[in-house]
Amino acid sequence: MIIDGKKEAQIIRSEIKKEILILKKKTNKIPSLTVILIGDYVPSQIYVKNKEKSAREVGIHSKIIKYPKNVSEKEVLKKIDELNNNMDISGILVQLPLPDQVSKEKIINAIHPSKDVDGFNPVNVGRLSSGYKSIIPCTPLGCLLLIKKIEPDLSGRRAVIIGRSNLNGKPMAQLLLKENCTVTVAHSKTNNLQNECLKADILIAAAGVPNLVKESWIKKDAIVIDVGINKVGEKIVGDVNFEELKDKAKAITPVPGGVGPMTIACLLKNTLECFKARLT
Ligand code: GUN
């Protein structure tokens, strides 16, 4: 079975749109998302544009603040402080990667945890790993929602994640632990990666290596989620060799059209959650 991320994302977006309309009638307010984009890295420009367009479509007020690539860290921190203190702003997102002179750590720490729609602030990371209610990073949340569509009860399942990034691998592991999976986090230094992957009932590939996972790496009827977005020539491919795996897996996400649309839908979901938390 091929998992249709576009369709699932559409369902989430229409639910968000409905809820925003109801809240607007009740409170006369709508959620608002500000995205900060630094520099001229083309993929970031495309992602940010897509985020803004999707936000607008569901009724979230959305604004992009652009800075040139030589902007000072101080100026960005000042803007974040201003946005933190602006009660009309529900969510703040600073698109990564950042230029060298702007510290990712300082920027992520500066965004108020209650407006941190990415879920990257250490307060939210800590809350997630402690099992408390928190803002969950958009891509792992999107992956989990897709997995649970296939298998609502994940208790006791063996999950293997390839990749240990703060954006994907680590929060994915926390989410699957919370679902009572037995979780392995593999990475570039893992010995015999194929052997680890063969144990997986659920395999999440977030390594950033094109076509890394081959047919001989998965168990029959595993659920395979491909987080990779890799440019090979003019083509975008995932971390999984889709053609090889599609008949062996119980369910698999394509690239594009799998995890990608879910990431944006979950960003809108997080923005709505931040807005609602501010209302109460
Ligand atoms: N760059 C690539 N993915 C992401 C993401 O999920 N959030 C932010 N802020 N930047 C990114």
PDB file of C-alpha atoms and ligand atoms in Angstrom:
ATOM      1  CA  MET A   1       0.000   0.000   0.000  1.00  0.00           C
ATOM      2  CA  ILE A   2       1.245   3.455  -0.884  1.00  0.00           C
ATOM      3  CA  ILE A   3       0.515   6.049   1.802  1.00  0.00           C
ATOM      4  CA  ASP A   4      -1.032   9.200   0.335  1.00  0.00           C
ATOM      5  CA  GLY A   5       0.484  12.002   2.428  1.00  0.00           C
ATOM      6  CA  LYS A   6      -1.125  14.635   0.239  1.00  0.00           C
ATOM      7  CA  LYS A   7      -4.595  13.292   0.968  1.00  0.00           C
ATOM      8  CA  GLU A   8      -3.972  12.919   4.713  1.00  0.00           C
ATOM      9  CA  ALA A   9      -2.548  16.447   4.874  1.00  0.00           C
ATOM     10  CA  GLN A  10      -5.611  17.765   3.050  1.00  0.00           C
ATOM     11  CA  ILE A  11      -7.885  16.140   5.644  1.00  0.00           C
ATOM     12  CA  ILE A  12      -5.915  17.771   8.499  1.00  0.00           C
ATOM     13  CA  ARG A  13      -5.921  21.161   6.766  1.00  0.00           C
ATOM     14  CA  SER A  14      -9.684  21.116   6.260  1.00  0.00           C
ATOM     15  CA  GLU A  15     -10.214  20.227   9.951  1.00  0.00           C
ATOM     16  CA  ILE A  16      -7.942  23.131  10.942  1.00  0.00           C
ATOM     17  CA  LYS A  17      -9.818  25.491   8.621  1.00  0.00           C
ATOM     18  CA  LYS A  18     -13.147  24.505  10.177  1.00  0.00           C
ATOM     19  CA  GLU A  19     -11.854  24.964  13.715  1.00  0.00           C
ATOM     20  CA  ILE A  20     -10.371  28.373  12.903  1.00  0.00           C
ATOM     21  CA  LEU A  21     -13.723  29.529  11.493  1.00  0.00           C
ATOM     22  CA  ILE A  22     -15.512  28.464  14.690  1.00  0.00           C
ATOM     23  CA  LEU A  23     -12.897  30.159  16.897  1.00  0.00           C
ATOM     24  CA  LYS A  24     -13.056  33.305  14.787  1.00  0.00           C
ATOM     25  CA  LYS A  25     -16.811  33.535  15.293  1.00  0.00           C
ATOM     26  CA  LYS A  26     -16.398  32.999  19.031  1.00  0.00           C
ATOM     27  CA  THR A  27     -13.411  35.244  19.730  1.00  0.00           C
ATOM     28  CA  ASN A  28     -13.116  37.540  16.727  1.00  0.00           C
ATOM     29  CA  LYS A  29      -9.460  36.481  16.522  1.00  0.00           C
ATOM     30  CA  ILE A  30      -7.463  34.283  14.150  1.00  0.00           C
ATOM     31  CA  PRO A  31      -4.092  32.534  14.589  1.00  0.00           C
ATOM     32  CA  SER A  32      -1.050  34.322  13.243  1.00  0.00           C
ATOM     33  CA  LEU A  33       2.275  32.857  12.096  1.00  0.00           C
ATOM     34  CA  THR A  34       5.464  34.826  11.462  1.00  0.00           C
ATOM     35  CA  VAL A  35       8.254  33.154   9.509  1.00  0.00           C
ATOM     36  CA  ILE A  36      11.763  34.597   9.497  1.00  0.00           C
ATOM     37  CA  LEU A  37      13.814  33.814   6.396  1.00  0.00           C
ATOM     38  CA  ILE A  38      17.488  34.736   6.246  1.00  0.00           C
ATOM     39  CA  GLY A  39      19.544  34.708   3.050  1.00  0.00           C
ATOM     40  CA  ASP A  40      18.838  33.430  -0.428  1.00  0.00           C
ATOM     41  CA  TYR A  41      19.062  29.634  -0.095  1.00  0.00           C
ATOM     42  CA  VAL A  42      16.576  28.538  -2.741  1.00  0.00           C
ATOM     43  CA  PRO A  43      15.078  25.444  -1.002  1.00  0.00           C
ATOM     44  CA  SER A  44      14.363  27.576   2.108  1.00  0.00           C
ATOM     45  CA  GLN A  45      12.653  30.191  -0.046  1.00  0.00           C
ATOM     46  CA  ILE A  46      10.432  27.490  -1.558  1.00  0.00           C
ATOM     47  CA  TYR A  47       9.604  25.908   1.824  1.00  0.00           C
ATOM     48  CA  VAL A  48       8.742  29.264   3.377  1.00  0.00           C
ATOM     49  CA  LYS A  49       6.531  30.265   0.468  1.00  0.00           C
ATOM     50  CA  ASN A  50       4.664  26.950   0.748  1.00  0.00           C
ATOM     51  CA  LYS A  51       4.247  27.410   4.493  1.00  0.00           C
ATOM     52  CA  GLU A  52       2.841  30.911   4.021  1.00  0.00           C
ATOM     53  CA  LYS A  53       0.459  29.828   1.238  1.00  0.00           C
ATOM     54  CA  SER A  54      -0.850  26.866   3.246  1.00  0.00           C
ATOM     55  CA  ALA A  55      -1.305  29.025   6.334  1.00  0.00           C
ATOM     56  CA  ARG A  56      -3.315  31.568   4.393  1.00  0.00           C
ATOM     57  CA  GLU A  57      -5.498  28.857   2.867  1.00  0.00           C
ATOM     58  CA  VAL A  58      -6.671  27.631   6.275  1.00  0.00           C
ATOM     59  CA  GLY A  59      -7.279  31.128   7.633  1.00  0.00           C
ATOM     60  CA  ILE A  60      -4.046  31.698   9.544  1.00  0.00           C
ATOM     61  CA  HIS A  61      -2.661  35.206   9.194  1.00  0.00           C
ATOM     62  CA  SER A  62       0.851  34.713   7.934  1.00  0.00           C
ATOM     63  CA  LYS A  63       3.816  36.971   7.400  1.00  0.00           C
ATOM     64  CA  ILE A  64       7.371  36.408   6.139  1.00  0.00           C
ATOM     65  CA  ILE A  65      10.153  38.633   7.452  1.00  0.00           C
ATOM     66  CA  LYS A  66      13.178  38.478   5.156  1.00  0.00           C
ATOM     67  CA  TYR A  67      16.759  39.398   6.041  1.00  0.00           C
ATOM     68  CA  PRO A  68      19.858  39.454   3.828  1.00  0.00           C
ATOM     69  CA  LYS A  69      22.419  36.700   4.496  1.00  0.00           C
ATOM     70  CA  ASN A  70      24.792  39.125   6.263  1.00  0.00           C
ATOM     71  CA  VAL A  71      22.209  40.225   8.875  1.00  0.00           C
ATOM     72  CA  SER A  72      23.571  40.407  12.421  1.00  0.00           C
ATOM     73  CA  GLU A  73      22.512  37.915  15.071  1.00  0.00           C
ATOM     74  CA  LYS A  74      21.581  40.846  17.306  1.00  0.00           C
ATOM     75  CA  GLU A  75      19.069  42.171  14.792  1.00  0.00           C
ATOM     76  CA  VAL A  76      17.345  38.798  14.452  1.00  0.00           C
ATOM     77  CA  LEU A  77      17.253  38.333  18.250  1.00  0.00           C
ATOM     78  CA  LYS A  78      15.728  41.790  18.607  1.00  0.00           C
ATOM     79  CA  LYS A  79      12.993  40.894  16.123  1.00  0.00           C
ATOM     80  CA  ILE A  80      12.285  37.609  17.941  1.00  0.00           C
ATOM     81  CA  ASP A  81      11.987  39.502  21.228  1.00  0.00           C
ATOM     82  CA  GLU A  82       9.531  41.902  19.615  1.00  0.00           C
ATOM     83  CA  LEU A  83       7.462  38.987  18.230  1.00  0.00           C
ATOM     84  CA  ASN A  84       7.543  37.186  21.601  1.00  0.00           C
ATOM     85  CA  ASN A  85       6.016  40.258  23.211  1.00  0.00           C
ATOM     86  CA  ASN A  86       3.432  40.867  20.515  1.00  0.00           C
ATOM     87  CA  MET A  87       0.216  39.268  21.793  1.00  0.00           C
ATOM     88  CA  ASP A  88      -1.217  39.115  18.254  1.00  0.00           C
ATOM     89  CA  ILE A  89       1.446  36.598  17.164  1.00  0.00           C
ATOM     90  CA  SER A  90       0.624  32.934  17.870  1.00  0.00           C
ATOM     91  CA  GLY A  91       3.664  31.292  16.307  1.00  0.00           C
ATOM     92  CA  ILE A  92       7.242  32.145  15.293  1.00  0.00           C
ATOM     93  CA  LEU A  93       9.369  30.055  12.928  1.00  0.00           C
ATOM     94  CA  VAL A  94      12.939  30.824  11.900  1.00  0.00           C
ATOM     95  CA  GLN A  95      13.724  28.835   8.772  1.00  0.00           C
ATOM     96  CA  LEU A  96      16.915  26.757   8.993  1.00  0.00           C
ATOM     97  CA  PRO A  97      19.720  26.593   7.954  1.00  0.00           C
ATOM     98  CA  LEU A  98      21.113  29.917   9.212  1.00  0.00           C
ATOM     99  CA  PRO A  99      24.213  31.791   8.041  1.00  0.00           C
ATOM    100  CA  ASP A 100      27.389  31.223  10.126  1.00  0.00           C
ATOM    101  CA  GLN A 101      27.240  34.501  12.066  1.00  0.00           C
ATOM    102  CA  VAL A 102      23.770  33.679  13.441  1.00  0.00           C
ATOM    103  CA  SER A 103      23.858  31.001  16.142  1.00  0.00           C
ATOM    104  CA  LYS A 104      21.139  28.389  15.676  1.00  0.00           C
ATOM    105  CA  GLU A 105      21.274  27.611  19.395  1.00  0.00           C
ATOM    106  CA  LYS A 106      20.742  31.253  20.403  1.00  0.00           C
ATOM    107  CA  ILE A 107      17.891  31.718  17.925  1.00  0.00           C
ATOM    108  CA  ILE A 108      16.070  28.541  18.967  1.00  0.00           C
ATOM    109  CA  ASN A 109      16.483  29.457  22.637  1.00  0.00           C
ATOM    110  CA  ALA A 110      15.187  32.975  22.029  1.00  0.00           C
ATOM    111  CA  ILE A 111      11.796  31.905  20.622  1.00  0.00           C
ATOM    112  CA  HIS A 112       9.326  31.763  23.496  1.00  0.00           C
ATOM    113  CA  PRO A 113       8.366  28.102  24.121  1.00  0.00           C
ATOM    114  CA  SER A 114       4.657  28.985  23.840  1.00  0.00           C
ATOM    115  CA  LYS A 115       5.213  30.360  20.304  1.00  0.00           C
ATOM    116  CA  ASP A 116       7.729  27.744  19.180  1.00  0.00           C
ATOM    117  CA  VAL A 117       5.697  26.126  16.367  1.00  0.00           C
ATOM    118  CA  ASP A 118       8.734  24.035  15.336  1.00  0.00           C
ATOM    119  CA  GLY A 119       9.016  22.496  18.808  1.00  0.00           C
ATOM    120  CA  PHE A 120      12.797  23.023  18.729  1.00  0.00           C
ATOM    121  CA  ASN A 121      13.182  25.113  21.907  1.00  0.00           C
ATOM    122  CA  PRO A 122      14.871  23.027  24.649  1.00  0.00           C
ATOM    123  CA  VAL A 123      11.831  23.574  26.896  1.00  0.00           C
ATOM    124  CA  ASN A 124       9.616  21.808  24.360  1.00  0.00           C
ATOM    125  CA  VAL A 125      12.279  19.168  23.652  1.00  0.00           C
ATOM    126  CA  GLY A 126      12.540  18.481  27.397  1.00  0.00           C
ATOM    127  CA  ARG A 127       8.781  18.373  27.843  1.00  0.00           C
ATOM    128  CA  LEU A 128       8.439  15.882  24.995  1.00  0.00           C
ATOM    129  CA  SER A 129      11.182  13.626  26.351  1.00  0.00           C
ATOM    130  CA  SER A 130       9.624  13.790  29.835  1.00  0.00           C
ATOM    131  CA  GLY A 131       6.320  12.650  28.335  1.00  0.00           C
ATOM    132  CA  TYR A 132       4.529  15.943  29.115  1.00  0.00           C
ATOM    133  CA  LYS A 133       2.261  17.862  26.773  1.00  0.00           C
ATOM    134  CA  SER A 134       4.470  19.869  24.418  1.00  0.00           C
ATOM    135  CA  ILE A 135       4.739  21.305  20.953  1.00  0.00           C
ATOM    136  CA  ILE A 136       5.932  18.432  18.774  1.00  0.00           C
ATOM    137  CA  PRO A 137       8.284  19.017  15.813  1.00  0.00           C
ATOM    138  CA  CYS A 138       6.232  19.030  12.607  1.00  0.00           C
ATOM    139  CA  THR A 139       7.944  16.303  10.559  1.00  0.00           C
ATOM    140  CA  PRO A 140       8.014  13.594  13.263  1.00  0.00           C
ATOM    141  CA  LEU A 141       4.425  14.472  14.194  1.00  0.00           C
ATOM    142  CA  GLY A 142       3.419  14.092  10.544  1.00  0.00           C
ATOM    143  CA  CYS A 143       5.207  10.724  10.355  1.00  0.00           C
ATOM    144  CA  LEU A 144       3.454   9.487  13.495  1.00  0.00           C
ATOM    145  CA  LEU A 145       0.024  10.492  12.187  1.00  0.00           C
ATOM    146  CA  LEU A 146       0.690   8.554   8.958  1.00  0.00           C
ATOM    147  CA  ILE A 147       1.905   5.480  10.860  1.00  0.00           C
ATOM    148  CA  LYS A 148      -1.134   5.536  13.153  1.00  0.00           C
ATOM    149  CA  LYS A 149      -3.461   5.666  10.138  1.00  0.00           C
ATOM    150  CA  ILE A 150      -2.014   2.278   9.135  1.00  0.00           C
ATOM    151  CA  GLU A 151      -1.722   0.875  12.653  1.00  0.00           C
ATOM    152  CA  PRO A 152      -3.564   2.734  15.420  1.00  0.00           C
ATOM    153  CA  ASP A 153      -2.016   0.659  18.230  1.00  0.00           C
ATOM    154  CA  LEU A 154       1.782   0.588  18.043  1.00  0.00           C
ATOM    155  CA  SER A 155       2.318  -0.981  21.447  1.00  0.00           C
ATOM    156  CA  GLY A 156       5.192  -3.484  21.438  1.00  0.00           C
ATOM    157  CA  ARG A 157       6.154  -2.811  17.823  1.00  0.00           C
ATOM    158  CA  ARG A 158       9.820  -2.581  16.954  1.00  0.00           C
ATOM    159  CA  ALA A 159      10.666   0.796  15.403  1.00  0.00           C
ATOM    160  CA  VAL A 160      14.001   1.632  13.789  1.00  0.00           C
ATOM    161  CA  ILE A 161      14.862   5.221  12.965  1.00  0.00           C
ATOM    162  CA  ILE A 162      17.814   6.006  10.699  1.00  0.00           C
ATOM    163  CA  GLY A 163      19.061   9.466  11.676  1.00  0.00           C
ATOM    164  CA  ARG A 164      19.584  11.183  15.030  1.00  0.00           C
ATOM    165  CA  SER A 165      18.976  14.846  14.211  1.00  0.00           C
ATOM    166  CA  ASN A 166      17.254  17.231  16.606  1.00  0.00           C
ATOM    167  CA  LEU A 167      14.718  17.998  13.846  1.00  0.00           C
ATOM    168  CA  ASN A 168      13.696  14.435  13.030  1.00  0.00           C
ATOM    169  CA  GLY A 169      15.401  11.371  14.493  1.00  0.00           C
ATOM    170  CA  LYS A 170      15.473  12.290  18.185  1.00  0.00           C
ATOM    171  CA  PRO A 171      11.898  13.635  18.485  1.00  0.00           C
ATOM    172  CA  MET A 172      10.660  10.706  16.362  1.00  0.00           C
ATOM    173  CA  ALA A 173      12.231   8.322  18.883  1.00  0.00           C
ATOM    174  CA  GLN A 174      10.508  10.105  21.775  1.00  0.00           C
ATOM    175  CA  LEU A 175       7.128   9.973  20.046  1.00  0.00           C
ATOM    176  CA  LEU A 176       7.418   6.268  19.270  1.00  0.00           C
ATOM    177  CA  LEU A 177       8.549   5.520  22.829  1.00  0.00           C
ATOM    178  CA  LYS A 178       5.425   7.285  24.031  1.00  0.00           C
ATOM    179  CA  GLU A 179       3.456   4.916  21.761  1.00  0.00           C
ATOM    180  CA  ASN A 180       5.109   1.976  23.571  1.00  0.00           C
ATOM    181  CA  CYS A 181       7.332   0.950  20.659  1.00  0.00           C
ATOM    182  CA  THR A 182      10.744  -0.606  21.206  1.00  0.00           C
ATOM    183  CA  VAL A 183      12.904   2.030  19.561  1.00  0.00           C
ATOM    184  CA  THR A 184      16.341   1.843  17.952  1.00  0.00           C
ATOM    185  CA  VAL A 185      18.000   5.018  16.708  1.00  0.00           C
ATOM    186  CA  ALA A 186      20.564   4.142  14.045  1.00  0.00           C
ATOM    187  CA  HIS A 187      22.921   6.673  12.444  1.00  0.00           C
ATOM    188  CA  SER A 188      25.963   7.086  10.224  1.00  0.00           C
ATOM    189  CA  LYS A 189      28.239   5.295  12.740  1.00  0.00           C
ATOM    190  CA  THR A 190      25.914   2.335  13.312  1.00  0.00           C
ATOM    191  CA  ASN A 191      27.539  -1.043  12.630  1.00  0.00           C
ATOM    192  CA  ASN A 192      25.670  -3.189  10.146  1.00  0.00           C
ATOM    193  CA  LEU A 193      22.781  -0.854   9.460  1.00  0.00           C
ATOM    194  CA  GLN A 194      21.074  -3.451   7.268  1.00  0.00           C
ATOM    195  CA  ASN A 195      20.848  -5.856  10.228  1.00  0.00           C
ATOM    196  CA  GLU A 196      19.237  -3.176  12.396  1.00  0.00           C
ATOM    197  CA  CYS A 197      16.717  -2.266   9.689  1.00  0.00           C
ATOM    198  CA  LEU A 198      15.761  -5.926   9.202  1.00  0.00           C
ATOM    199  CA  LYS A 199      14.399  -5.965  12.774  1.00  0.00           C
ATOM    200  CA  ALA A 200      11.975  -3.118  12.103  1.00  0.00           C
ATOM    201  CA  ASP A 201       8.194  -3.430  12.080  1.00  0.00           C
ATOM    202  CA  ILE A 202       8.288   0.308  11.473  1.00  0.00           C
ATOM    203  CA  LEU A 203      11.252   1.843   9.642  1.00  0.00           C
ATOM    204  CA  ILE A 204      11.779   5.592   9.488  1.00  0.00           C
ATOM    205  CA  ALA A 205      14.496   6.777   7.137  1.00  0.00           C
ATOM    206  CA  ALA A 206      15.745  10.269   7.966  1.00  0.00           C
ATOM    207  CA  ALA A 207      19.392  10.007   7.005  1.00  0.00           C
ATOM    208  CA  GLY A 208      19.568  12.368   4.032  1.00  0.00           C
ATOM    209  CA  VAL A 209      21.204   9.691   1.866  1.00  0.00           C
ATOM    210  CA  PRO A 210      19.481   9.049  -1.478  1.00  0.00           C
ATOM    211  CA  ASN A 211      18.160   5.492  -1.972  1.00  0.00           C
ATOM    212  CA  LEU A 212      19.945   4.218   1.150  1.00  0.00           C
ATOM    213  CA  VAL A 213      17.335   1.590   2.127  1.00  0.00           C
ATOM    214  CA  LYS A 214      17.202  -1.360  -0.267  1.00  0.00           C
ATOM    215  CA  GLU A 215      14.699  -4.169  -0.657  1.00  0.00           C
ATOM    216  CA  SER A 216      16.957  -6.595   1.232  1.00  0.00           C
ATOM    217  CA  TRP A 217      16.984  -4.231   4.259  1.00  0.00           C
ATOM    218  CA  ILE A 218      13.352  -4.632   5.286  1.00  0.00           C
ATOM    219  CA  LYS A 219      11.170  -7.349   6.716  1.00  0.00           C
ATOM    220  CA  LYS A 220       8.107  -8.306   4.668  1.00  0.00           C
ATOM    221  CA  ASP A 221       5.125  -6.159   5.702  1.00  0.00           C
ATOM    222  CA  ALA A 222       7.149  -3.489   7.496  1.00  0.00           C
ATOM    223  CA  ILE A 223       5.756   0.048   7.518  1.00  0.00           C
ATOM    224  CA  VAL A 224       8.297   2.321   5.802  1.00  0.00           C
ATOM    225  CA  ILE A 225       8.302   6.089   6.249  1.00  0.00           C
ATOM    226  CA  ASP A 226      10.700   8.082   4.075  1.00  0.00           C
ATOM    227  CA  VAL A 227      11.680  11.494   5.473  1.00  0.00           C
ATOM    228  CA  GLY A 228      14.435  12.079   2.893  1.00  0.00           C
ATOM    229  CA  ILE A 229      14.307  14.906   0.386  1.00  0.00           C
ATOM    230  CA  ASN A 230      17.410  14.547  -1.789  1.00  0.00           C
ATOM    231  CA  LYS A 231      18.117  16.166  -5.107  1.00  0.00           C
ATOM    232  CA  VAL A 232      19.666  13.732  -7.583  1.00  0.00           C
ATOM    233  CA  GLY A 233      20.178  15.523 -10.873  1.00  0.00           C
ATOM    234  CA  GLU A 234      16.856  17.228 -11.479  1.00  0.00           C
ATOM    235  CA  LYS A 235      14.883  14.620  -9.517  1.00  0.00           C
ATOM    236  CA  ILE A 236      13.834  14.673  -5.847  1.00  0.00           C
ATOM    237  CA  VAL A 237      14.303  11.254  -4.260  1.00  0.00           C
ATOM    238  CA  GLY A 238      13.941   9.916  -0.737  1.00  0.00           C
ATOM    239  CA  ASP A 239      16.236   7.835   1.477  1.00  0.00           C
ATOM    240  CA  VAL A 240      14.368   4.698   0.426  1.00  0.00           C
ATOM    241  CA  ASN A 241      14.479   2.891  -2.880  1.00  0.00           C
ATOM    242  CA  PHE A 242      10.728   3.171  -3.365  1.00  0.00           C
ATOM    243  CA  GLU A 243      10.458   1.004  -6.487  1.00  0.00           C
ATOM    244  CA  GLU A 244      12.305  -1.872  -4.810  1.00  0.00           C
ATOM    245  CA  LEU A 245      10.366  -1.710  -1.549  1.00  0.00           C
ATOM    246  CA  LYS A 246       6.829  -0.863  -2.589  1.00  0.00           C
ATOM    247  CA  ASP A 247       5.631  -4.460  -2.996  1.00  0.00           C
ATOM    248  CA  LYS A 248       7.416  -5.809   0.075  1.00  0.00           C
ATOM    249  CA  ALA A 249       6.331  -3.168   2.588  1.00  0.00           C
ATOM    250  CA  LYS A 250       2.904  -3.250   4.202  1.00  0.00           C
ATOM    251  CA  ALA A 251       2.746   0.490   3.630  1.00  0.00           C
ATOM    252  CA  ILE A 252       5.263   3.012   2.311  1.00  0.00           C
ATOM    253  CA  THR A 253       5.405   6.769   1.760  1.00  0.00           C
ATOM    254  CA  PRO A 254       6.454   8.115  -1.637  1.00  0.00           C
ATOM    255  CA  VAL A 255       8.770  11.098  -2.151  1.00  0.00           C
ATOM    256  CA  PRO A 256       7.350  13.567  -3.017  1.00  0.00           C
ATOM    257  CA  GLY A 257       3.775  13.286  -1.737  1.00  0.00           C
ATOM    258  CA  GLY A 258       4.443  11.402   1.495  1.00  0.00           C
ATOM    259  CA  VAL A 259       5.873  13.071   4.585  1.00  0.00           C
ATOM    260  CA  GLY A 260       6.412  16.520   2.988  1.00  0.00           C
ATOM    261  CA  PRO A 261       2.766  17.663   2.871  1.00  0.00           C
ATOM    262  CA  MET A 262       2.244  16.328   6.415  1.00  0.00           C
ATOM    263  CA  THR A 263       5.071  18.527   7.751  1.00  0.00           C
ATOM    264  CA  ILE A 264       3.277  21.664   6.585  1.00  0.00           C
ATOM    265  CA  ALA A 265      -0.124  20.437   7.819  1.00  0.00           C
ATOM    266  CA  CYS A 266       1.422  19.816  11.252  1.00  0.00           C
ATOM    267  CA  LEU A 267       2.971  23.285  11.278  1.00  0.00           C
ATOM    268  CA  LEU A 268      -0.540  24.693  10.818  1.00  0.00           C
ATOM    269  CA  LYS A 269      -1.785  22.350  13.550  1.00  0.00           C
ATOM    270  CA  ASN A 270       0.946  23.597  15.920  1.00  0.00           C
ATOM    271  CA  THR A 271       0.138  27.225  15.089  1.00  0.00           C
ATOM    272  CA  LEU A 272      -3.509  26.598  15.915  1.00  0.00           C
ATOM    273  CA  GLU A 273      -2.529  24.896  19.196  1.00  0.00           C
ATOM    274  CA  CYS A 274      -0.349  27.879  20.183  1.00  0.00           C
ATOM    275  CA  PHE A 275      -3.219  30.233  19.359  1.00  0.00           C
ATOM    276  CA  LYS A 276      -5.684  28.204  21.443  1.00  0.00           C
ATOM    277  CA  ALA A 277      -3.316  28.047  24.409  1.00  0.00           C
ATOM    278  CA  ARG A 278      -3.151  31.851  24.351  1.00  0.00           C
ATOM    279  CA  LEU A 279      -6.959  32.159  24.402  1.00  0.00           C
ATOM    280  CA  THR A 280      -7.335  30.314  27.698  1.00  0.00           C
TER     281      THR A 280
HETATM  282  N1  GUN B   1      14.528  23.697   7.609  1.00  0.00           N
HETATM  283  C1  GUN B   1      14.228  22.456   7.156  1.00  0.00           C
HETATM  284  N2  GUN B   1      13.217  21.924   7.872  1.00  0.00           N
HETATM  285  C2  GUN B   1      12.866  22.847   8.777  1.00  0.00           C
HETATM  286  C3  GUN B   1      11.865  22.882   9.800  1.00  0.00           C
HETATM  287  O1  GUN B   1      11.093  21.936  10.022  1.00  0.00           O
HETATM  288  N3  GUN B   1      11.793  24.028  10.510  1.00  0.00           N
HETATM  289  C4  GUN B   1      12.635  25.073  10.308  1.00  0.00           C
HETATM  290  N4  GUN B   1      12.505  26.140  11.082  1.00  0.00           N
HETATM  291  N5  GUN B   1      13.570  25.064   9.384  1.00  0.00           N
HETATM  292  C5  GUN B   1      13.674  23.961   8.617  1.00  0.00           C
END
